[in-house]
CSV table of C-alpha atoms in Angstrom, one decimal:
chain,number,residue,atom,x,y,z
A,1,MET,CA,-25.0,-2.3,-6.3
A,2,ILE,CA,-26.0,0.5,-4.0
A,3,ASP,CA,-27.2,3.9,-5.0
A,4,VAL,CA,-24.9,6.2,-3.0
A,5,LYS,CA,-26.3,9.4,-1.4
A,6,PHE,CA,-25.2,12.7,-2.8
A,7,ILE,CA,-22.4,14.2,-0.8
A,8,PRO,CA,-21.6,17.9,-1.2
A,9,GLU,CA,-18.1,18.5,-2.6
A,10,THR,CA,-17.1,20.5,0.5
A,11,HIS,CA,-18.0,17.5,2.7
A,12,ILE,CA,-15.7,15.2,0.7
A,13,GLU,CA,-12.8,17.7,0.9
A,14,ARG,CA,-13.4,18.2,4.6
A,15,ALA,CA,-13.4,14.4,5.2
A,16,ALA,CA,-10.0,14.1,3.5
A,17,ILE,CA,-8.6,17.1,5.5
A,18,GLU,CA,-9.9,15.7,8.8
A,19,LEU,CA,-8.4,12.3,8.1
A,20,MET,CA,-5.0,13.8,7.4
A,21,ALA,CA,-5.2,15.8,10.6
A,22,ALA,CA,-6.1,12.7,12.6
A,23,TYR,CA,-3.2,10.8,11.1
A,24,GLY,CA,-0.9,13.7,11.9
A,25,GLN,CA,-2.0,13.8,15.5
A,26,LYS,CA,-1.0,10.2,15.9
A,27,TYR,CA,2.0,9.8,13.7
A,28,GLY,CA,3.3,13.4,13.4
A,29,ASP,CA,2.2,16.1,11.0
A,30,VAL,CA,2.7,15.6,7.3
A,31,ALA,CA,4.8,18.7,6.6
A,32,GLY,CA,4.8,18.3,2.8
A,33,PRO,CA,4.2,15.9,-0.1
A,34,PRO,CA,3.9,13.1,-0.7
A,35,ILE,CA,0.9,12.2,1.5
A,36,PRO,CA,1.5,8.8,3.2
A,37,ALA,CA,-1.6,7.2,1.6
A,38,GLU,CA,-0.7,3.6,2.5
A,39,GLU,CA,0.2,4.4,6.1
A,40,ILE,CA,-3.1,6.2,6.5
A,41,LEU,CA,-4.9,3.1,5.2
A,42,GLU,CA,-2.8,0.5,7.0
A,43,CYS,CA,-1.7,2.1,10.3
A,44,HIS,CA,-4.2,4.8,11.1
A,45,LEU,CA,-7.4,3.1,9.8
A,46,GLU,CA,-5.9,-0.4,10.6
A,47,LEU,CA,-7.0,-2.0,7.4
A,48,SER,CA,-5.1,-4.8,5.8
A,49,LEU,CA,-3.5,-4.0,2.4
A,50,GLY,CA,-2.6,-6.7,0.0
A,51,PHE,CA,-1.9,-7.4,-3.7
A,52,ASP,CA,-3.6,-10.0,-5.9
A,53,ASP,CA,-4.4,-10.8,-9.5
A,54,LEU,CA,-7.9,-9.3,-9.4
A,55,ALA,CA,-8.7,-10.2,-13.0
A,56,LYS,CA,-8.1,-13.8,-12.2
A,57,ARG,CA,-9.9,-13.6,-8.8
A,58,PHE,CA,-13.0,-12.0,-10.1
A,59,GLY,CA,-12.9,-13.4,-13.7
A,60,GLU,CA,-13.0,-10.0,-15.4
A,61,PRO,CA,-10.3,-7.6,-16.6
A,62,GLY,CA,-9.8,-4.0,-15.6
A,63,ILE,CA,-10.3,-4.3,-11.8
A,64,LEU,CA,-8.0,-2.0,-9.9
A,65,GLY,CA,-9.0,-2.5,-6.3
A,66,ALA,CA,-11.6,-4.2,-3.9
A,67,THR,CA,-12.5,-3.6,-0.3
A,68,TRP,CA,-14.1,-5.9,2.2
A,69,ILE,CA,-15.5,-3.5,4.8
A,70,GLU,CA,-16.4,-6.1,7.5
A,71,ASP,CA,-13.0,-7.8,7.2
A,72,LYS,CA,-11.2,-4.5,7.1
A,73,ASN,CA,-9.3,-5.8,4.0
A,74,VAL,CA,-8.2,-4.0,0.8
A,75,LEU,CA,-6.7,-5.7,-2.2
A,76,ILE,CA,-5.0,-3.8,-5.1
A,77,ASP,CA,-4.4,-5.4,-8.4
A,78,GLN,CA,-0.8,-6.6,-8.6
A,79,SER,CA,-0.3,-4.9,-12.0
A,80,LEU,CA,-0.2,-1.7,-9.9
A,81,ASP,CA,2.6,-2.9,-7.5
A,82,PRO,CA,5.0,0.1,-7.6
A,83,ALA,CA,8.0,-2.1,-6.7
A,84,GLU,CA,7.5,-4.1,-9.8
A,85,ASN,CA,6.6,-1.1,-11.9
A,86,PRO,CA,7.8,2.3,-10.5
A,87,ARG,CA,6.2,4.2,-13.4
A,88,ILE,CA,2.8,3.3,-12.1
A,89,GLU,CA,3.4,4.8,-8.6
A,90,GLY,CA,0.9,7.6,-9.1
A,91,ARG,CA,-1.9,5.3,-10.3
A,92,TYR,CA,-1.2,2.9,-7.4
A,93,ARG,CA,-1.3,5.6,-4.8
A,94,PHE,CA,-4.5,7.0,-6.3
A,95,THR,CA,-6.1,3.6,-6.1
A,96,VAL,CA,-5.1,3.2,-2.4
A,97,ALA,CA,-6.5,6.7,-1.6
A,98,HIS,CA,-9.7,5.8,-3.6
A,99,GLU,CA,-10.2,2.7,-1.4
A,100,VAL,CA,-9.6,4.9,1.7
A,101,GLY,CA,-12.3,7.1,0.2
A,102,HIS,CA,-14.8,4.2,0.2
A,103,TRP,CA,-13.9,3.4,3.8
A,104,VAL,CA,-14.4,7.0,5.0
A,105,LEU,CA,-17.4,8.0,2.9
A,106,HIS,CA,-19.3,4.8,2.2
A,107,ARG,CA,-18.6,2.1,4.7
A,108,HIS,CA,-21.8,2.5,6.7
A,109,GLN,CA,-23.9,2.5,3.6
A,110,LEU,CA,-22.0,-0.5,2.2
A,111,VAL,CA,-22.5,-2.5,5.4
A,112,ALA,CA,-26.2,-1.7,5.6
A,113,ALA,CA,-26.7,-2.7,1.9
A,114,ARG,CA,-25.0,-6.0,2.3
A,115,SER,CA,-27.1,-9.2,2.6
A,116,ALA,CA,-25.9,-11.9,4.9
A,117,PRO,CA,-23.3,-14.1,3.2
A,118,LEU,CA,-24.1,-17.7,2.5
A,119,LEU,CA,-22.6,-20.2,4.9
A,120,ASN,CA,-19.2,-21.5,3.9
A,121,LYS,CA,-19.0,-19.1,1.1
A,122,THR,CA,-16.1,-16.6,0.8
A,123,PRO,CA,-17.8,-13.3,1.1
A,124,GLU,CA,-17.8,-11.0,-1.9
A,125,PRO,CA,-16.1,-7.7,-1.5
A,126,SER,CA,-18.2,-4.8,-0.3
A,127,ILE,CA,-17.1,-2.9,-3.4
A,128,ILE,CA,-15.1,-3.6,-6.6
A,129,CYS,CA,-13.4,-0.7,-8.4
A,130,ARG,CA,-12.9,-0.8,-12.1
A,131,ALA,CA,-10.9,1.3,-14.5
A,132,THR,CA,-13.8,2.5,-16.6
A,133,ALA,CA,-14.2,5.9,-18.1
A,134,LYS,CA,-17.8,6.4,-17.1
A,135,LYS,CA,-18.0,6.0,-13.4
A,136,ARG,CA,-21.0,5.5,-11.0
A,137,PRO,CA,-21.5,8.2,-8.4
A,138,ILE,CA,-19.9,6.0,-5.6
A,139,GLU,CA,-16.8,5.6,-7.7
A,140,SER,CA,-16.5,9.3,-8.6
A,141,GLN,CA,-17.0,10.4,-5.0
A,142,ALA,CA,-14.1,8.1,-4.0
A,143,ASP,CA,-12.0,9.5,-6.8
A,144,ARG,CA,-12.6,13.0,-5.7
A,145,PHE,CA,-11.8,12.1,-2.1
A,146,ALA,CA,-8.5,10.6,-3.4
A,147,GLY,CA,-7.7,13.8,-5.2
A,148,TYR,CA,-8.3,15.9,-2.0
A,149,LEU,CA,-6.3,13.5,0.2
A,150,LEU,CA,-3.3,13.2,-2.0
A,151,MET,CA,-3.2,16.8,-3.1
A,152,PRO,CA,-4.5,19.0,-0.3
A,153,GLU,CA,-5.3,22.6,-1.5
A,154,GLU,CA,-3.0,24.3,1.0
A,155,MET,CA,-0.1,22.0,0.2
A,156,VAL,CA,-0.6,22.3,-3.5
A,157,ARG,CA,-0.8,26.1,-3.3
A,158,ARG,CA,2.3,26.3,-1.2
A,159,HIS,CA,4.2,24.1,-3.6
A,160,TRP,CA,2.9,26.2,-6.5
A,161,THR,CA,4.2,29.4,-4.9
A,162,ASP,CA,7.6,27.8,-4.1
A,163,THR,CA,7.9,26.6,-7.7
A,164,ASN,CA,6.5,29.6,-9.6
A,165,GLY,CA,7.1,32.5,-7.2
A,166,SER,CA,3.4,33.5,-6.9
A,167,GLN,CA,-0.2,32.3,-6.9
A,168,SER,CA,-0.6,33.6,-10.5
A,169,PRO,CA,-2.2,30.9,-12.7
A,170,TYR,CA,-0.4,29.5,-15.8
A,171,VAL,CA,-2.2,29.9,-19.1
A,172,ALA,CA,-1.6,26.5,-20.6
A,173,GLN,CA,-3.6,26.9,-23.8
A,174,ASP,CA,-0.6,27.2,-26.2
A,175,GLU,CA,1.4,24.4,-24.5
A,176,ILE,CA,-1.6,22.1,-24.6
A,177,ALA,CA,-2.2,22.8,-28.3
A,178,GLN,CA,1.5,22.3,-29.1
A,179,LEU,CA,1.7,19.0,-27.2
A,180,ALA,CA,-1.5,17.8,-28.7
A,181,ALA,CA,-0.1,18.4,-32.2
A,182,GLN,CA,3.2,16.7,-31.3
A,183,LEU,CA,1.6,13.7,-29.8
A,184,ASN,CA,-1.1,13.5,-32.4
A,185,LEU,CA,-3.8,13.3,-29.8
A,186,ALA,CA,-7.5,13.1,-30.4
A,187,LYS,CA,-9.5,16.3,-30.0
A,188,ASP,CA,-10.8,15.4,-26.5
A,189,ASP,CA,-7.5,14.1,-25.1
A,190,GLN,CA,-5.7,16.7,-23.0
A,191,PRO,CA,-1.9,16.3,-22.8
A,192,THR,CA,-0.1,16.8,-19.4
A,193,VAL,CA,1.8,20.1,-19.4
A,194,GLY,CA,5.3,20.5,-17.8
A,195,VAL,CA,4.2,22.2,-14.6
A,196,SER,CA,1.7,19.4,-13.9
A,197,LYS,CA,4.4,16.7,-14.4
A,198,ARG,CA,6.8,18.5,-12.1
A,199,MET,CA,4.3,19.0,-9.3
A,200,ALA,CA,3.1,15.3,-9.8
A,201,GLY,CA,6.7,14.2,-9.2
A,202,ALA,CA,6.7,15.9,-5.8
A,203,PHE,CA,3.3,14.6,-4.7
A,204,HIS,CA,3.8,11.0,-6.2
A,205,VAL,CA,0.6,11.2,-8.2
A,206,SER,CA,0.1,10.9,-12.0
A,207,GLY,CA,0.6,14.0,-14.1
A,208,GLN,CA,-3.0,13.7,-15.2
A,209,ALA,CA,-4.4,13.7,-11.6
A,210,MET,CA,-2.2,16.7,-10.7
A,211,GLN,CA,-3.4,18.6,-13.8
A,212,ILE,CA,-7.0,18.0,-13.0
A,213,ARG,CA,-6.4,19.3,-9.4
A,214,LEU,CA,-4.5,22.4,-10.7
A,215,ILE,CA,-7.2,23.2,-13.2
A,216,ASN,CA,-9.9,22.8,-10.4
A,217,LEU,CA,-7.9,25.2,-8.2
A,218,GLY,CA,-7.6,27.7,-11.0
A,219,LEU,CA,-3.8,27.5,-11.1
A,220,ILE,CA,-3.8,26.2,-14.6
A,221,LEU,CA,-6.1,27.9,-17.2
A,222,THR,CA,-6.7,25.9,-20.3
A,223,LYS,CA,-8.0,29.0,-22.2
A,224,LYS,CA,-6.7,32.5,-22.2
A,225,PRO,CA,-8.8,34.6,-19.9
A,226,PRO,CA,-10.8,37.4,-21.6
A,227,PRO,CA,-9.2,40.8,-21.2
A,228,SER,CA,-10.2,42.5,-18.0
A,229,LEU,CA,-12.5,45.4,-18.1
A,230,PHE,CA,-10.3,47.2,-15.6
A,231,ALA,CA,-7.0,46.6,-17.4
B,1,MET,CA,4.2,-22.6,-5.7
B,2,ALA,CA,2.9,-24.2,-2.5
B,3,GLY,CA,2.4,-21.7,0.3
B,4,ASN,CA,2.8,-22.0,4.0
B,5,ARG,CA,-0.3,-20.7,5.8
B,6,LYS,CA,1.2,-21.0,9.3
B,7,PHE,CA,4.3,-18.9,8.4
B,8,GLY,CA,2.2,-16.4,6.6
B,9,ASP,CA,-0.3,-15.9,9.4
B,10,ARG,CA,2.6,-15.5,11.9
B,11,ILE,CA,4.3,-12.8,9.8
B,12,ARG,CA,1.1,-11.0,9.1
B,13,SER,CA,0.0,-10.9,12.8
B,14,LEU,CA,3.4,-9.8,14.0
B,15,ARG,CA,3.6,-7.1,11.3
B,16,GLU,CA,0.0,-5.9,11.8
B,17,ALA,CA,0.6,-5.5,15.6
B,18,LYS,CA,3.7,-3.4,14.9
B,19,LYS,CA,2.2,-1.3,12.1
B,20,LYS,CA,-0.4,0.3,14.4
B,21,GLU,CA,2.4,2.2,16.2
B,22,ASP,CA,5.1,2.4,13.5
B,23,PRO,CA,4.4,3.1,9.8
B,24,ALA,CA,7.7,1.4,8.9
B,25,PHE,CA,5.7,-1.8,9.2
B,26,SER,CA,3.3,-1.0,6.3
B,27,LEU,CA,3.2,-3.7,3.7
B,28,ARG,CA,5.4,-1.8,1.2
B,29,LYS,CA,8.0,-0.4,3.7
B,30,PHE,CA,8.4,-3.7,5.4
B,31,ALA,CA,8.7,-5.6,2.1
B,32,GLN,CA,11.3,-3.0,1.0
B,33,ALA,CA,13.3,-3.4,4.2
B,34,VAL,CA,13.3,-7.2,3.8
B,35,GLY,CA,14.3,-6.9,0.1
B,36,ILE,CA,11.2,-8.5,-1.5
B,37,SER,CA,8.3,-7.0,-3.4
B,38,PRO,CA,5.0,-6.0,-1.7
B,39,THR,CA,3.1,-8.4,-4.0
B,40,PHE,CA,5.3,-11.3,-2.9
B,41,LEU,CA,5.0,-10.4,0.8
B,42,SER,CA,1.3,-10.1,0.4
B,43,LYS,CA,1.0,-13.6,-1.1
B,44,VAL,CA,3.4,-15.1,1.5
B,45,GLU,CA,1.3,-13.6,4.3
B,46,LYS,CA,-1.9,-15.1,2.7
B,47,GLY,CA,-0.2,-18.5,2.4
B,48,GLU,CA,-0.3,-18.5,-1.4
B,49,PHE,CA,3.4,-18.3,-1.9
B,50,ALA,CA,6.2,-20.3,-0.1
B,51,PRO,CA,8.3,-18.3,2.4
B,52,PRO,CA,11.3,-16.5,1.1
B,53,ALA,CA,15.0,-17.5,1.4
B,54,PRO,CA,16.4,-18.0,4.9
B,55,GLU,CA,18.4,-14.7,4.7
B,56,ARG,CA,15.1,-12.8,4.1
B,57,ILE,CA,13.4,-14.7,6.9
B,58,LYS,CA,16.3,-13.7,9.3
B,59,LYS,CA,15.8,-10.1,8.2
B,60,MET,CA,12.1,-10.3,8.9
B,61,ALA,CA,12.8,-11.7,12.4
B,62,GLU,CA,15.3,-8.9,13.1
B,63,LEU,CA,12.8,-6.2,12.1
B,64,LEU,CA,9.9,-7.9,13.9
B,65,GLY,CA,11.9,-8.5,17.1
B,66,VAL,CA,11.4,-12.3,17.2
B,67,ASP,CA,13.7,-15.3,17.2
B,68,ALA,CA,14.9,-16.1,13.7
B,69,ASP,CA,15.0,-19.8,14.5
B,70,GLU,CA,11.3,-19.7,15.3
B,71,LEU,CA,10.4,-18.2,11.9
B,72,LEU,CA,12.9,-20.5,10.1
B,73,ALA,CA,11.3,-23.5,11.7
B,74,LEU,CA,7.8,-22.4,10.8
B,75,ALA,CA,9.1,-22.0,7.2
B,76,ASN,CA,10.7,-25.5,7.2
B,77,LYS,CA,14.0,-23.9,6.4
B,78,MET,CA,17.5,-24.1,7.9
B,79,ASP,CA,19.7,-21.1,8.8
B,80,PRO,CA,22.5,-21.1,6.2
B,81,ASP,CA,24.9,-20.7,9.2
B,82,LEU,CA,24.1,-24.2,10.2
B,83,SER,CA,25.1,-25.8,6.9
B,84,ASP,CA,28.3,-23.7,7.0
B,85,ILE,CA,29.1,-25.0,10.5
B,86,ILE,CA,28.6,-28.6,9.3
B,87,LYS,CA,30.7,-27.9,6.1
B,88,ASP,CA,33.5,-26.6,8.3
B,89,GLN,CA,33.8,-29.9,10.2
B,90,PRO,CA,31.9,-32.2,8.0
B,91,LYS,CA,32.8,-35.5,9.7
B,92,ALA,CA,33.1,-34.5,13.4
B,93,MET,CA,30.1,-32.2,13.4
B,94,ALA,CA,27.8,-34.6,11.6
B,95,ASP,CA,28.9,-37.3,14.0
B,96,PHE,CA,28.3,-35.0,17.0
B,97,LEU,CA,24.7,-34.2,15.8
B,98,ARG,CA,23.8,-37.8,14.9
B,99,THR,CA,25.1,-39.0,18.3
B,100,ALA,CA,23.0,-36.3,20.0
B,101,ARG,CA,20.0,-37.5,18.1
B,102,ASP,CA,20.6,-41.3,18.6
B,103,THR,CA,21.2,-41.0,22.3
B,104,GLY,CA,17.7,-39.7,22.7
B,105,LEU,CA,18.6,-36.4,24.3
B,106,THR,CA,15.6,-34.3,25.2
B,107,VAL,CA,15.2,-30.6,24.5
B,108,GLU,CA,16.1,-29.9,28.2
B,109,ASP,CA,19.2,-32.1,27.9
B,110,LEU,CA,20.3,-30.2,24.8
B,111,ARG,CA,19.7,-26.9,26.4
B,112,ALA,CA,21.7,-27.9,29.5
B,113,ILE,CA,24.7,-29.1,27.4
B,114,THR,CA,24.5,-26.0,25.3
B,115,GLU,CA,24.5,-23.8,28.5
B,116,LYS,CA,27.5,-25.8,29.9
B,117,MET,CA,29.5,-25.3,26.7
B,118,ARG,CA,28.6,-21.6,26.7
B,119,ARG,CA,29.8,-21.2,30.3
B,120,GLN,CA,33.1,-23.0,29.6
B,121,ASN,CA,33.7,-20.8,26.6
B,122,ASP,CA,33.1,-17.5,28.6
């Protein structure tokens, strides 16, 4: 497994914005959510997308996706097929965008790191992506790219204003505490608040992914801000 | 389920050529338009699953802009229209087809006869 180079956050975000712009130039601007993640992967980047039972293929559970850089081929685990399981749409799209992230950010490093395949042997994927809590840097970079691609800041802020009337943040501390008590969640588990779920529906992402994005953009505050000195 | 590699390769290459220009040919959108799941289409294209029912194959041909009979032949399937035609005239039509076969007509002969019948009908 390769040690990926550090990539500044702004570079990851810019790569996602530039990819969207290039897609827009060819196929028409994406005016609003949802972002066409599959079309970006399949039509613009000209990668093949397919589904397979990846646990069976690789002999281990919990694999969400795999990419073969040289073959321009991406396989997603069939448990994420949104036609079979519409409730998993957000996780499916995030996985597609994550594999796009590997292609955009890491393909040159992955190709360089690969040793020549043995003759007559089906080549191993360049990268296998697992559903694990603790992620290696290469995986967390692809996750962050997916977040930027599926939830661009400008589009999220515009949608927030359309929904809430202003750019003012929502202090979610009480709702989080109330939901955590209702759902009997562990101390570190954060429930998804209503506004995250509603925005997630528009962007076809999971409520959890949207909530992380809204917190990072400062639109959801998980703690009440201290009183302003100038109030 | 035994797959059909030739059929899968043909569908995949036709669809991949189209998808570069038109996002309606992405795996999911094409599967949706044909009325099958993306996983099923993916496995048919890889030759892991057998081709779908003739009606679905005809829909694929229509969307991909190719002759349905070509895809049906690759899939070793018969257009349901043909069995209906035989069922309408079970004795005469079966006799007609068997005679055409037994008299050793070539593809060119069959095309010429078809064209002649078409002209008479116009």
